Tab-separated table of C-alpha atoms and ligand atoms in Angstrom:
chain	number	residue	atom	x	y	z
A	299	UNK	CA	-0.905	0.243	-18.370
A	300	UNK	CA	2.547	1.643	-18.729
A	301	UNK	CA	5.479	-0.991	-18.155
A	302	UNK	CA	8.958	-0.633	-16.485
A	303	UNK	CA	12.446	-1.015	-17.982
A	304	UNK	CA	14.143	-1.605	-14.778
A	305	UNK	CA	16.000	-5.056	-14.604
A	306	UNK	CA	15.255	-7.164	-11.476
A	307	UNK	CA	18.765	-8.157	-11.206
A	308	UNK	CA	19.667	-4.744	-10.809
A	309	UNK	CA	17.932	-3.451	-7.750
A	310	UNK	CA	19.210	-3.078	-4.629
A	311	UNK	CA	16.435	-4.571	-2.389
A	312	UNK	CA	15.007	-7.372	-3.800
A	313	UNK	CA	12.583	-9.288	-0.919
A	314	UNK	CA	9.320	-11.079	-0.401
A	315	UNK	CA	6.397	-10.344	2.174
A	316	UNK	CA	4.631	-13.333	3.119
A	317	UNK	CA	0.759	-13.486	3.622
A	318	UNK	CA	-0.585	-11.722	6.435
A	319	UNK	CA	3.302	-10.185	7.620
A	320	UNK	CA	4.430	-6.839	7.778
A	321	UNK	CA	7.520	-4.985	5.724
A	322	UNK	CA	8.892	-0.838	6.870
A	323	UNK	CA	11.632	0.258	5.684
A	324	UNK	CA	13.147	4.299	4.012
A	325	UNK	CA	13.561	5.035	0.817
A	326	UNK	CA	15.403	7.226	-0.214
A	327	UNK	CA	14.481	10.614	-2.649
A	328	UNK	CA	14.864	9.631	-6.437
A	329	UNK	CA	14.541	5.490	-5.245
A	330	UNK	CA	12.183	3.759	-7.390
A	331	UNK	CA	10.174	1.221	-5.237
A	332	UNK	CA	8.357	-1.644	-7.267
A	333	UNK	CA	5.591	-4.263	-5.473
A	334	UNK	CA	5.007	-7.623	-7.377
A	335	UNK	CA	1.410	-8.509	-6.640
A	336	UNK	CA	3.037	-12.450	-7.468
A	337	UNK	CA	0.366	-14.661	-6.789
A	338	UNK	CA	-2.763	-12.022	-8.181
A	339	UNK	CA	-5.270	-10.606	-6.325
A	340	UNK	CA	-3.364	-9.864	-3.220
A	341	UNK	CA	-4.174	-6.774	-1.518
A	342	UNK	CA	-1.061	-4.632	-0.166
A	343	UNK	CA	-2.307	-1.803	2.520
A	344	UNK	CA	0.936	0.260	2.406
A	345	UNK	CA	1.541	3.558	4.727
A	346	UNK	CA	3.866	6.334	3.309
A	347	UNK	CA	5.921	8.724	5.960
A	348	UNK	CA	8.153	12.126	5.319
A	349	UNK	CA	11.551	10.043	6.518
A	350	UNK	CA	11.993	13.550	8.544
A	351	UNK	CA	9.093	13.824	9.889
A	352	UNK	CA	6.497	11.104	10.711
A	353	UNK	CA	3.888	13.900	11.596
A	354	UNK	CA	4.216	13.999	7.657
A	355	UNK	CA	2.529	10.982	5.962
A	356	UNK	CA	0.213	10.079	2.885
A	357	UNK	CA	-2.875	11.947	2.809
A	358	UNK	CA	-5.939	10.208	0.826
A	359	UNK	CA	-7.655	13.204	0.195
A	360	UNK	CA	-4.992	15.200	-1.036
A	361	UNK	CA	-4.214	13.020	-3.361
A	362	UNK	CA	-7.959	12.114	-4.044
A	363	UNK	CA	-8.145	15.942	-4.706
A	364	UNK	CA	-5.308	16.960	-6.187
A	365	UNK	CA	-5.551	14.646	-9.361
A	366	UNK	CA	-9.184	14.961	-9.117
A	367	UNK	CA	-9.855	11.191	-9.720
A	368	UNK	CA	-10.225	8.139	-6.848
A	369	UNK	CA	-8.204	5.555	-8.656
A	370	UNK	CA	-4.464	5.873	-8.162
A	371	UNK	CA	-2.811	4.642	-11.278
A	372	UNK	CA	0.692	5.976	-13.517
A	373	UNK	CA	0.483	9.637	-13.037
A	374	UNK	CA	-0.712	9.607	-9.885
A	375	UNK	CA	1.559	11.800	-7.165
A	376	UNK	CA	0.944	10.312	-3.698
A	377	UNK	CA	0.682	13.609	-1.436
A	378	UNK	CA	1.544	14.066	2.161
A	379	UNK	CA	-1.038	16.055	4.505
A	380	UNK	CA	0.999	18.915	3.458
A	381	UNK	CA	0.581	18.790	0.021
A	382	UNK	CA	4.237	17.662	-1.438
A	383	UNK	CA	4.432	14.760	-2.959
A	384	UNK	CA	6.001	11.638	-1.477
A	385	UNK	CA	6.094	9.589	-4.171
A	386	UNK	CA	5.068	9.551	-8.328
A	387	UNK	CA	3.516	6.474	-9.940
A	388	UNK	CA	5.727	5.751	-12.711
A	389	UNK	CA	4.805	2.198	-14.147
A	390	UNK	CA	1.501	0.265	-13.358
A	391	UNK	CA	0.133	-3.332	-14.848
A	392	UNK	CA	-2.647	-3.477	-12.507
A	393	UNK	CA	-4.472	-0.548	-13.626
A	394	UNK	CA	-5.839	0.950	-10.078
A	395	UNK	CA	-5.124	0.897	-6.559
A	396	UNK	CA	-7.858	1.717	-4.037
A	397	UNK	CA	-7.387	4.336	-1.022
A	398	UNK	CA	-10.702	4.211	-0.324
A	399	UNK	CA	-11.115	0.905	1.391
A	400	UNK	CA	-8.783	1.498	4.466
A	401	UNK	CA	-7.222	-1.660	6.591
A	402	UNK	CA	-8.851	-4.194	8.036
A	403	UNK	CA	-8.649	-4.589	11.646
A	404	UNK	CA	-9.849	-6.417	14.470
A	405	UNK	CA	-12.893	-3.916	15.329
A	406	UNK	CA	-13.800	-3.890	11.486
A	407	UNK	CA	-13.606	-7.655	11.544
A	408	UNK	CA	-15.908	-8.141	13.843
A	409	UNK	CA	-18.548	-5.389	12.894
A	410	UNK	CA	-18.032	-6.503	8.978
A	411	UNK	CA	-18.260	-10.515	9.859
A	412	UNK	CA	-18.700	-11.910	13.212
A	413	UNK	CA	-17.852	-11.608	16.786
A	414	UNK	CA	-15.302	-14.631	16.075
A	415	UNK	CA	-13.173	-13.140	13.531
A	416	UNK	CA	-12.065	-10.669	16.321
A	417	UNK	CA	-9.160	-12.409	17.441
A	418	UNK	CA	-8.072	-12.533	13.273
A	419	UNK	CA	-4.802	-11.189	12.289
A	420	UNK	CA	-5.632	-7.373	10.521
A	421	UNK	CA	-3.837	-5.445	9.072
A	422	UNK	CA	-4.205	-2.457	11.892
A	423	UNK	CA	-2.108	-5.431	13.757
A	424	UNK	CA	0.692	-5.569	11.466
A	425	UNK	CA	0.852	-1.809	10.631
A	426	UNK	CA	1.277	-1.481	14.618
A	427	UNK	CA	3.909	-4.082	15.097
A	428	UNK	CA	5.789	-2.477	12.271
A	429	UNK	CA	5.535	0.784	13.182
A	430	UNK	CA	6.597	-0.196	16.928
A	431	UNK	CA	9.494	-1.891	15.997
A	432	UNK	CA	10.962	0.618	13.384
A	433	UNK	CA	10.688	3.066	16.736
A	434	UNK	CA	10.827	6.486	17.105
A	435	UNK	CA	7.879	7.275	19.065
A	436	UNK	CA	5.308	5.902	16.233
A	437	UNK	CA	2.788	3.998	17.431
A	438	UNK	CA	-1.418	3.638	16.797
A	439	UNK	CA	-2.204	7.013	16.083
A	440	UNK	CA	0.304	6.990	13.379
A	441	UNK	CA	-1.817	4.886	11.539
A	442	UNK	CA	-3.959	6.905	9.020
A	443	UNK	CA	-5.144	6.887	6.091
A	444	UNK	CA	-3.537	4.163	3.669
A	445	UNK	CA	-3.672	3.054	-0.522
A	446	UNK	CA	-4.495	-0.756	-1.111
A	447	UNK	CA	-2.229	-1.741	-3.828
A	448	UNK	CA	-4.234	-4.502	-6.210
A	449	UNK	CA	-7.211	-3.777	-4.053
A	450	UNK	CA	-10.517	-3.454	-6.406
A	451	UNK	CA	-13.009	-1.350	-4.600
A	452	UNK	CA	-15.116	0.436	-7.415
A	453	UNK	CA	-17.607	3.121	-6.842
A	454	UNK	CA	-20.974	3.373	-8.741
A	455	UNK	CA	-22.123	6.041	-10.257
A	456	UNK	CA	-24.645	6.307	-7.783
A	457	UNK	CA	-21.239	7.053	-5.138
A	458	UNK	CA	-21.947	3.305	-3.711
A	459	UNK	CA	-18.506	1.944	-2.119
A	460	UNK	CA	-18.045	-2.137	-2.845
A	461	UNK	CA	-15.580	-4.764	-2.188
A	462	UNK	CA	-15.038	-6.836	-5.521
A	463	UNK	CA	-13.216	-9.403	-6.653
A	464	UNK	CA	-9.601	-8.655	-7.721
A	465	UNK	CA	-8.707	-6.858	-11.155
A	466	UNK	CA	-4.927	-7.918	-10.578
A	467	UNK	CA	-3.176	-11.553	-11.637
A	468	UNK	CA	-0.056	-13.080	-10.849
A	469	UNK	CA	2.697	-10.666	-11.734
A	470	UNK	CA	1.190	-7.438	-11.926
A	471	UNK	CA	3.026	-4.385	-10.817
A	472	UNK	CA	3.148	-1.172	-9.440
A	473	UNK	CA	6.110	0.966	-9.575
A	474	UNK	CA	6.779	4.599	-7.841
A	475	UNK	CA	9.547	6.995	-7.326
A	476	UNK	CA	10.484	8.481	-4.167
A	477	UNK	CA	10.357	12.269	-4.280
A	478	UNK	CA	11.675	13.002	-0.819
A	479	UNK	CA	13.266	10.725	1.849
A	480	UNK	CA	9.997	8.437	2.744
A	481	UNK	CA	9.434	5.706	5.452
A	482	UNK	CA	7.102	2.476	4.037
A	483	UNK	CA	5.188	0.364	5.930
A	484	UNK	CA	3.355	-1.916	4.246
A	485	UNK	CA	0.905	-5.282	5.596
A	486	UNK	CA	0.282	-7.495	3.076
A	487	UNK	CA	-3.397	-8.305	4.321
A	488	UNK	CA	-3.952	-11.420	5.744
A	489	UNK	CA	-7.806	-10.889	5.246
A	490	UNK	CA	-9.255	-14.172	4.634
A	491	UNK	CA	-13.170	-12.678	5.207
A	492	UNK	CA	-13.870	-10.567	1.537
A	493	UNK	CA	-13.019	-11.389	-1.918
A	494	UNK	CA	-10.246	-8.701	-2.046
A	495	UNK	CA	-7.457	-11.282	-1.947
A	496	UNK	CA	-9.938	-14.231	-3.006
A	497	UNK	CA	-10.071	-15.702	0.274
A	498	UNK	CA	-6.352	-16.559	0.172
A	499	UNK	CA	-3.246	-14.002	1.063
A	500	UNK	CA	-0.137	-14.487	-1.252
A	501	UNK	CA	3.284	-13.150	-1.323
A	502	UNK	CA	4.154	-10.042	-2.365
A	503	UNK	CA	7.833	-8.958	-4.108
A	504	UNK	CA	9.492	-6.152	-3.144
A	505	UNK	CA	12.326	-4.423	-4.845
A	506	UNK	CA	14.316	-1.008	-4.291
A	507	UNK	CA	16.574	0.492	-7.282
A	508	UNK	CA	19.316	3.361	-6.714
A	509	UNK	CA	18.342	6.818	-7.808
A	510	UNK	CA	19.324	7.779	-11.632
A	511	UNK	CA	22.888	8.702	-11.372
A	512	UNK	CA	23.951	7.273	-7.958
B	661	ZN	ZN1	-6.127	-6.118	5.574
């Protein structure tokens, strides 16, 4: 658990995400980007681009691999599918973030639950609106692999996957720097079908502070 010094009243983004919408926006290299889980238990499926390049996003299993652990927690550098980093973890109350788990969407609704929770806002939904209106050509098949800020999805020793109830409370936080120019797109999941949010979506806080020295 390492804590952050940065004042609130400082940044220079300071916004909320309601339940079940959608946030994209750059940030720049040497940015530090902070999400307030503020109600607990809220999970935040966030997509990381190069700002240059969307061909250039967050890769799971380089990052998986190159810190050799599943959890991503303070330390953890958030690599692209070409193996630079996009972003550093530099504060964390939580304590881990899945990127395991991947989004919810309407096709795993339906397989995970019932044929009726089809028509249920996912997050595949809001990753695809944002995505669509930021522009630039993006669109579905930008949509890959993603972290799940707050999210608590453990593995056994065994190497069994589960969905658990939330390790996070109202408050917690999770703080990175941008290393290079970066495009976020985060849906705060509007799952209301698996404990990961206990059955109820929350708010989230976002906040954007200047590089050191700008
Ligand atoms: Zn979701």
């Amino acid at each position: 658990m390492i804590e952050s010094k940065l004042d609130p009243e400082a940044a220079i983004h300071n916004g909320t995400v309601l339940a079940g919408d959608g946030w994209i926006r750059e940030i720049t290299a040497g940015q530090i980007f902070r999400i307030v889980d503020l109600g607990g238990n809220q999970a935040v499926d966030t997509l990381f681009y190069s700002a240059r390049d969307s061909s250039e996003r967050y890769s799971a299993t380089d990052t998986i691999v190159g810190q050799g652990n599943i959890y991503l927690t303070t330390g953890t550098t958030l690599l692209s599918n070409l193996r630079r980093p996009l972003l550093t973890i530099i504060a964390d109350t939580c304590g881990r973030h899945d990127t395991l788990g991947g989004a919810c969407a309407a096709e795993s609704n339906q397989v995970r639950y019932a044929i009726e929770k089809r028509h249920m806002h996912a997050c595949r939904s809001s990753f695809l609106k944002g995505l669509m209106d930021w522009g630039r050509g993006m669109e579905k098949r930008d949509i890959t692999s993603n972290i799940n800020f707050f999210m608590n999805v453990p593995v056994t020793p065994e190497g069994k996957l589960t969905f658990e109830d939330g390790i996070s409370e109202p408050g917690k936080y999770v703080e990175m720097r941008a290393e290079t120019d970066v495009l976020a797109a985060i849906s705060n999941c509007p799952q209301l079908n698996n404990p990961c949010n206990a059955y109820d979506p929350t708010p989230v806080q976002v906040l954007i502070w200047k590089a050191a020295g700008n």
